[in-house]
PDB file of C-alpha atoms and ligand atoms in Angstrom:
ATOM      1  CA  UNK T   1     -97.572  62.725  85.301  1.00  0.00           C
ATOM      2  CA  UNK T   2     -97.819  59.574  83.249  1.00  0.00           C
ATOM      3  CA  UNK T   3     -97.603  60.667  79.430  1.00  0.00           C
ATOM      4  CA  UNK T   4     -97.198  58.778  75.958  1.00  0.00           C
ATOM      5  CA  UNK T   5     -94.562  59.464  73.451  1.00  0.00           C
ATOM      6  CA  UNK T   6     -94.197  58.529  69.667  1.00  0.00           C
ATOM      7  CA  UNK T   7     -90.680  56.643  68.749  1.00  0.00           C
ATOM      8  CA  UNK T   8     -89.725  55.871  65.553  1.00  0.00           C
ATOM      9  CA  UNK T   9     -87.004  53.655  65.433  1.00  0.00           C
ATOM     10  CA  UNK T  10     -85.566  54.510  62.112  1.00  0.00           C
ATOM     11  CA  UNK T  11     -83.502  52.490  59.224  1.00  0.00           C
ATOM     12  CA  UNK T  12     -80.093  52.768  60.904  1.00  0.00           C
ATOM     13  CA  UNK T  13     -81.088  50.948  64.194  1.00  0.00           C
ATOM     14  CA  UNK T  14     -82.669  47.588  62.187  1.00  0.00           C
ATOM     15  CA  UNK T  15     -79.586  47.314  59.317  1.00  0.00           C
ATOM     16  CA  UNK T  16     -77.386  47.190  62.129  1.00  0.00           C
ATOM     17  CA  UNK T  17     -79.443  45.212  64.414  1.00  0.00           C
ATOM     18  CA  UNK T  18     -79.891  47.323  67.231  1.00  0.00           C
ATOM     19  CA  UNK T  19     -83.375  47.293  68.211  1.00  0.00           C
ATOM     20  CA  UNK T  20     -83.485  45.013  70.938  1.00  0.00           C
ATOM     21  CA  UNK T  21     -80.332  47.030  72.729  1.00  0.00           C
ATOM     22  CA  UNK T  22     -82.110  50.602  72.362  1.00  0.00           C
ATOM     23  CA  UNK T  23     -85.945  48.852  73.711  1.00  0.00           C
ATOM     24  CA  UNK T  24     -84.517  47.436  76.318  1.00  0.00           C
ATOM     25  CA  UNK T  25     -83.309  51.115  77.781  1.00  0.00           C
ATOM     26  CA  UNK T  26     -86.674  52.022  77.845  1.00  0.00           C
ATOM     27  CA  UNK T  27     -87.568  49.506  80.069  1.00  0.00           C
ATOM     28  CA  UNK T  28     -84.719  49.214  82.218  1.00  0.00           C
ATOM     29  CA  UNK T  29     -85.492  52.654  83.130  1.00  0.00           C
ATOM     30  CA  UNK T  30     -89.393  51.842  84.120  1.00  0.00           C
ATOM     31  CA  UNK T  31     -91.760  52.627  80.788  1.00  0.00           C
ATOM     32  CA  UNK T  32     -93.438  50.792  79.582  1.00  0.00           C
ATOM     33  CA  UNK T  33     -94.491  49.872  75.471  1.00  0.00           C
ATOM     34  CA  UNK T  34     -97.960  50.610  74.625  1.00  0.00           C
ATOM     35  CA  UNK T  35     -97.639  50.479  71.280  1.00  0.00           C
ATOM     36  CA  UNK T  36     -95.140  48.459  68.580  1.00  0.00           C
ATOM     37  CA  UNK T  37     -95.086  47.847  64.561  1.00  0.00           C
ATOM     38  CA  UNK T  38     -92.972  47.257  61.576  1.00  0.00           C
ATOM     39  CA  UNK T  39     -93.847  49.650  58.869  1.00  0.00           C
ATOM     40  CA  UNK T  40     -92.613  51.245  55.782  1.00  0.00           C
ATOM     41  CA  UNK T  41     -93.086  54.970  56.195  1.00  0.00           C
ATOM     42  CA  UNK T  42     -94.901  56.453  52.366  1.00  0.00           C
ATOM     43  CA  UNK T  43     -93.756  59.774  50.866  1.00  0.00           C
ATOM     44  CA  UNK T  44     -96.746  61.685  52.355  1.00  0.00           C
ATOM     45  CA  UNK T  45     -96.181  60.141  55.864  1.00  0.00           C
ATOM     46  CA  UNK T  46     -92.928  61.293  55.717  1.00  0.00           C
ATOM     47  CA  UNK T  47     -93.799  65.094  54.606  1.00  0.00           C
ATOM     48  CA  UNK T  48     -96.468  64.837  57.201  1.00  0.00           C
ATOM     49  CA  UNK T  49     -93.717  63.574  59.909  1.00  0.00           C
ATOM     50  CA  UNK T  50     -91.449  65.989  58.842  1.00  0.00           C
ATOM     51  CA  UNK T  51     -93.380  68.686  57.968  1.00  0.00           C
ATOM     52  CA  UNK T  52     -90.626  71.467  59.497  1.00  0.00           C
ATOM     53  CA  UNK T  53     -88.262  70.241  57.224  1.00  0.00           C
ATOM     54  CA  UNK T  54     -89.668  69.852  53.827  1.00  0.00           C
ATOM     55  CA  UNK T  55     -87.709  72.971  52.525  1.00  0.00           C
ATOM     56  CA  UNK T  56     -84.284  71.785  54.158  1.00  0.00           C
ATOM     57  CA  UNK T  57     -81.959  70.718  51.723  1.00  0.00           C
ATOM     58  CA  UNK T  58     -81.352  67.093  52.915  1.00  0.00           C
ATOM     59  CA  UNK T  59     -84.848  66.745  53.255  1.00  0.00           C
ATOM     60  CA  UNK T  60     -84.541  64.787  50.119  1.00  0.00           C
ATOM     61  CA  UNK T  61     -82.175  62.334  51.795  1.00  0.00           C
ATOM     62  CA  UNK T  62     -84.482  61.575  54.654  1.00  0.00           C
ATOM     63  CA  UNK T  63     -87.433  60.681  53.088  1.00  0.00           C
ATOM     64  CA  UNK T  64     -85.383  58.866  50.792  1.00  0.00           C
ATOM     65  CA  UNK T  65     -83.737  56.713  54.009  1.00  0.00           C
ATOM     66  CA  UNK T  66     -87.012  56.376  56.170  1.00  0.00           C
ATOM     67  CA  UNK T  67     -89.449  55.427  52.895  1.00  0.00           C
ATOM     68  CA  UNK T  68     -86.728  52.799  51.436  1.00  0.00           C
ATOM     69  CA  UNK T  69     -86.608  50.550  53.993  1.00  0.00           C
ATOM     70  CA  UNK T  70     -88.742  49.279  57.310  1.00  0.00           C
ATOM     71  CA  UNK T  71     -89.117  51.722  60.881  1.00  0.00           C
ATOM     72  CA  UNK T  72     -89.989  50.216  63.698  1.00  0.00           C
ATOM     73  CA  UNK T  73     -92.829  52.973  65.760  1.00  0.00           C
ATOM     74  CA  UNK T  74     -93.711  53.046  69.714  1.00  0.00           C
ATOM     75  CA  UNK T  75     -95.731  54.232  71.597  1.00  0.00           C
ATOM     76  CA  UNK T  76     -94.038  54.327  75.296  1.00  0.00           C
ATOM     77  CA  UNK T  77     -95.606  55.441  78.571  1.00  0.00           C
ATOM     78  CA  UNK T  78     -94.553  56.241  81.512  1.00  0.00           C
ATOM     79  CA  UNK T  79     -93.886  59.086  83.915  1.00  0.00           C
ATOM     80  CA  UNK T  80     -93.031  62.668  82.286  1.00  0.00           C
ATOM     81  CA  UNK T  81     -92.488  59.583  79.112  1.00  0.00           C
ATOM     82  CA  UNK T  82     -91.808  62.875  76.457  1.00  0.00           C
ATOM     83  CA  UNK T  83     -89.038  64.738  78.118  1.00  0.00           C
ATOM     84  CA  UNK T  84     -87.486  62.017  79.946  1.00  0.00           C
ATOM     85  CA  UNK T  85     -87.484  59.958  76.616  1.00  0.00           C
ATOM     86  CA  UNK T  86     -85.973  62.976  74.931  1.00  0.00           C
ATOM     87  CA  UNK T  87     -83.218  63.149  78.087  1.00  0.00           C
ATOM     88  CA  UNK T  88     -82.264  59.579  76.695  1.00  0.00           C
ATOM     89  CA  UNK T  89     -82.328  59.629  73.315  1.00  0.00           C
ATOM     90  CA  UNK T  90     -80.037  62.819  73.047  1.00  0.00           C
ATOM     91  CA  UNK T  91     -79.353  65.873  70.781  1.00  0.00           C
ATOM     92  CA  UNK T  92     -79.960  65.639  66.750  1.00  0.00           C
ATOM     93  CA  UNK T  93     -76.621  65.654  65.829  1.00  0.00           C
ATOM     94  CA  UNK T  94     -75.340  62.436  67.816  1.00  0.00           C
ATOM     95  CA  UNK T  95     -71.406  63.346  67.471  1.00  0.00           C
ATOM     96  CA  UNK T  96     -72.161  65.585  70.218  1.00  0.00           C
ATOM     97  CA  UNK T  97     -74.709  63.678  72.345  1.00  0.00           C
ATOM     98  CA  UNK T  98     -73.502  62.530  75.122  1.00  0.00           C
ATOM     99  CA  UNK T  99     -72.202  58.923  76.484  1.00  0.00           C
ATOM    100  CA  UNK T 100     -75.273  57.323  78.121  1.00  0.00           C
ATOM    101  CA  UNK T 101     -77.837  58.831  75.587  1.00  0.00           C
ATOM    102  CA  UNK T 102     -78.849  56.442  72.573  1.00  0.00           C
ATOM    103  CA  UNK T 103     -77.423  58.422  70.247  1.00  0.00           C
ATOM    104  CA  UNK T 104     -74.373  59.554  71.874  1.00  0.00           C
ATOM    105  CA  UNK T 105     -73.358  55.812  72.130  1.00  0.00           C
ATOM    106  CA  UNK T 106     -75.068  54.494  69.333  1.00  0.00           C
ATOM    107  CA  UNK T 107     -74.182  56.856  66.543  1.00  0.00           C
ATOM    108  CA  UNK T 108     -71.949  60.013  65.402  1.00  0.00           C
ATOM    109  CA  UNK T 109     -74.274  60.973  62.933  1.00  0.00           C
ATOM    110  CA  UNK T 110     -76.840  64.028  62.613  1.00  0.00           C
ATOM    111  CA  UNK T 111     -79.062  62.283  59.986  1.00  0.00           C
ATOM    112  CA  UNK T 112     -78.174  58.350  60.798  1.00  0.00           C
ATOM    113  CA  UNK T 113     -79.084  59.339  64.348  1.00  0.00           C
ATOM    114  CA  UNK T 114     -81.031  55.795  64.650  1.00  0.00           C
ATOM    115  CA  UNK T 115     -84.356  57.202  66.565  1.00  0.00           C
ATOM    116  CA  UNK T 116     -86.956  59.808  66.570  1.00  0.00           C
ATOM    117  CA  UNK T 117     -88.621  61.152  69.809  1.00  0.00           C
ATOM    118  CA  UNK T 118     -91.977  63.550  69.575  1.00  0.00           C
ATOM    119  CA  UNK T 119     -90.036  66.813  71.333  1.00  0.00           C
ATOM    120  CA  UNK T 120     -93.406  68.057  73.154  1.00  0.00           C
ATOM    121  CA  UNK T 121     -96.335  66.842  74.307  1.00  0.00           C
ATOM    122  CA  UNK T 122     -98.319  68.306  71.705  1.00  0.00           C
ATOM    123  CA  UNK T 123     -96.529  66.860  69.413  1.00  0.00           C
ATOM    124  CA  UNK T 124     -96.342  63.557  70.316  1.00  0.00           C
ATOM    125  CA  UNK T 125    -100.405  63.444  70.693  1.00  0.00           C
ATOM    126  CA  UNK T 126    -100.400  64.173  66.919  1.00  0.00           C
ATOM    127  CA  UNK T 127     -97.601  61.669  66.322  1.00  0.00           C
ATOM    128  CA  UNK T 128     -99.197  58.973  67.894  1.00  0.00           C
ATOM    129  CA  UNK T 129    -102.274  59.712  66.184  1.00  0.00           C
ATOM    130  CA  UNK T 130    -100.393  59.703  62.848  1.00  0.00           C
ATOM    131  CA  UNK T 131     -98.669  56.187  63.279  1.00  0.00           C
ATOM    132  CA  UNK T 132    -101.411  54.183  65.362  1.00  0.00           C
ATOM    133  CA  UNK T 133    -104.923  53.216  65.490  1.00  0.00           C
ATOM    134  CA  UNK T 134    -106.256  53.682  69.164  1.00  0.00           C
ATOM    135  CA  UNK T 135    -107.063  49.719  68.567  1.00  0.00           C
ATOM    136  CA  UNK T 136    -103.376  49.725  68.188  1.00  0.00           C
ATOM    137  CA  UNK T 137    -102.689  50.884  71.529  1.00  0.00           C
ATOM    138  CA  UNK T 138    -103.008  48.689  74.413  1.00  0.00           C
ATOM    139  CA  UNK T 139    -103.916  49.009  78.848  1.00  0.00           C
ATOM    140  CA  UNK T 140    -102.025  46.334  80.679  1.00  0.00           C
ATOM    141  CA  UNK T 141     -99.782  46.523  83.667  1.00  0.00           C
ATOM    142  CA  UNK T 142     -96.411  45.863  84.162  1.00  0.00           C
ATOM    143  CA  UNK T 143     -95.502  43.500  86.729  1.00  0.00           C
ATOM    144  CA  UNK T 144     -93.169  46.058  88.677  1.00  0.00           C
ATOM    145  CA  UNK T 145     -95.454  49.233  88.554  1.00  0.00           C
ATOM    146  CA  UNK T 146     -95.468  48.809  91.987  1.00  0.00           C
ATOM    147  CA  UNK T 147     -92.130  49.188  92.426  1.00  0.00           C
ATOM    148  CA  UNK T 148     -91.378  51.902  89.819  1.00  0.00           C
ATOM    149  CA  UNK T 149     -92.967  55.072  91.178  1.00  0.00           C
ATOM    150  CA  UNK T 150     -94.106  55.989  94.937  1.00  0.00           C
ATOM    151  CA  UNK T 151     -97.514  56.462  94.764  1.00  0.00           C
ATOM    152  CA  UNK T 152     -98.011  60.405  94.595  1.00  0.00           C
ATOM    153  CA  UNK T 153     -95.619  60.592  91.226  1.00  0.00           C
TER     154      UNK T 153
HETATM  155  N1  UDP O 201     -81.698  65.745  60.025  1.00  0.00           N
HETATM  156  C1  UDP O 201     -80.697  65.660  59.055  1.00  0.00           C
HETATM  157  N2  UDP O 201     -79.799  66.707  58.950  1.00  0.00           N
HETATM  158  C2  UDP O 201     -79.874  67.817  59.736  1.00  0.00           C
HETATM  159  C3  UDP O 201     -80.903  67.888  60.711  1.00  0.00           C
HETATM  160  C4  UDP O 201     -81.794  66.838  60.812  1.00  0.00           C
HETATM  161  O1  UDP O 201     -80.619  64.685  58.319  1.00  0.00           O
HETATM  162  O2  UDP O 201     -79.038  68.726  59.582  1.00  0.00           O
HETATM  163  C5  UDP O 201     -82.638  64.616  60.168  1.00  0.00           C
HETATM  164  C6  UDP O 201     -82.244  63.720  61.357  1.00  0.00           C
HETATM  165  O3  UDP O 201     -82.518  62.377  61.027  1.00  0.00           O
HETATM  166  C7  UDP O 201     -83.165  64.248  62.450  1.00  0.00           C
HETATM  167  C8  UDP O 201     -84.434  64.518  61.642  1.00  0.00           C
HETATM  168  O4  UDP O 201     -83.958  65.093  60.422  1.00  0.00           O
HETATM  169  O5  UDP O 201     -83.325  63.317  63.492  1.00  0.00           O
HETATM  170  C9  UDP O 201     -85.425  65.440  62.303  1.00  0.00           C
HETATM  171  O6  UDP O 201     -84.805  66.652  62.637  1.00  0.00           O
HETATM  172  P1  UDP O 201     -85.143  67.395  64.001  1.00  0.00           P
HETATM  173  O7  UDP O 201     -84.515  68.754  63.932  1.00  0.00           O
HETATM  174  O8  UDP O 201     -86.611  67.324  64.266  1.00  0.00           O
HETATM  175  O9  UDP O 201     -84.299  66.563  65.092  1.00  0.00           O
HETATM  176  P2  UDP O 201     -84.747  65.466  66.182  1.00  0.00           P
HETATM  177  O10 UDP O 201     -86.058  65.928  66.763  1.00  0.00           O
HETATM  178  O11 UDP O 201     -84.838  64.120  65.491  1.00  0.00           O
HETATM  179  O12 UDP O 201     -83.638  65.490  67.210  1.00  0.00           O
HETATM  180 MG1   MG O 202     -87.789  66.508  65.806  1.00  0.00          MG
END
C-alpha cells in the first residue's frame, strides 16, 4: 500500500555534500518526494524527535549536532515507503550496515549515520506532522507511475 515516511537528512550528509547522491536513491528506486525543506532543528524539536533518547548519555551530542547546523526533512511516498525506506537506509550503527544501504556505504558511524527514517508507520504519521504543514505537502504525479507498480500493488 502506498505510505509516507519522514526523512531527515541530518548534518553529516550536507557538510560533506551528499544530498543529491542519497535523493536520488529514492527515486531511482520509484518514490516519489512529497515533501522537502532546509531547516534548523530547535532544542525542543529535537527532545520532541528524540524523545526515546533524552536520558541516553550522548543524547547531549545529538541535539548538539542536529540544532548547530541545517537538516534537510522529506516527506517520501511510495509503496510500503516506511519499511522499504528503512530496508535502504540501514541499521543505526552504519559500520555494520550493509554495502548497498545509505549508511553502509555512506558512513561507519552510529551517531554520524547521515539520515533518519520514521521506523513505523505510526511513527512516521507523527513525524510528518512534527516537521510539515499539510500546505507543505504536495499531490502530483510522477511521469513513470505508470511504469513503477502493476496496477493491483
Ligand atoms: N545515536 C547515537 N548513538 C547511539 C545510538 C543512536 O548517537 O548509540 C543517534 C544516531 O544518530 C541515531 C539516532 O541517535 O540515528 C536515533 O537513534 P535510533 O535508535 O532511533 O536509531 P535510528 O532509528 O536512527 O536507526
Ligand atoms: Mg529511530
Amino acid at each position: 500500500m502506498k505510505e509516507r515516511t519522514l526523512l531527515l537528512l541530518k548534518p553529516d550528509a550536507i557538510h560533506r555534500a551528499i544530498v543529491g547522491s542519497i535523493v536520488s536513491r529514492f527515486e531511482q528506486k520509484g518514490f516519489k518526494i512529497v515533501g522537502m525543506k532546509m531547516i534548523k532543528m530547535s532544542k525542543e524539536l529535537s527532545k520532541d524527535h528524540y524523545s526515546h533518547l533524552v536520558s541516553k548519555p550522548f543524547y547531549h551530542d545529538l541535539e548538539k549536532f542536529v540544532t548547530e547546523n541545517p537538516i534537510i526533512a522529506l516527506v517520501i511516498e511510495g509503496k510500503e515507503a516506511v519499511e522499504v525506506i528503512r530496508l535502504i537506509v540501514g541499521p543505526t550503527n552504519a559500520s555494520k550496515a550493509s554495502g548497498g544501504t545509505l549508511r553502509g556505504d555512506f558512513s561507519n558511524s552510529t551517531s554520524r549515520n547521515i539520515i533518519h527514517a520514521s521506523d513505523s508507520k505510526e511513527a512516521a504519521v507523527k513525524e510528518i506532522a512534527r516537521f510539515f504543514k499539510p500546505s507543505e505537502l504536495f499531490d502530483y504525479h510522477l511521469t513513470n507511475e505508470p511504469f513503477l507498480y502493476a496496477s493491483d500493488e
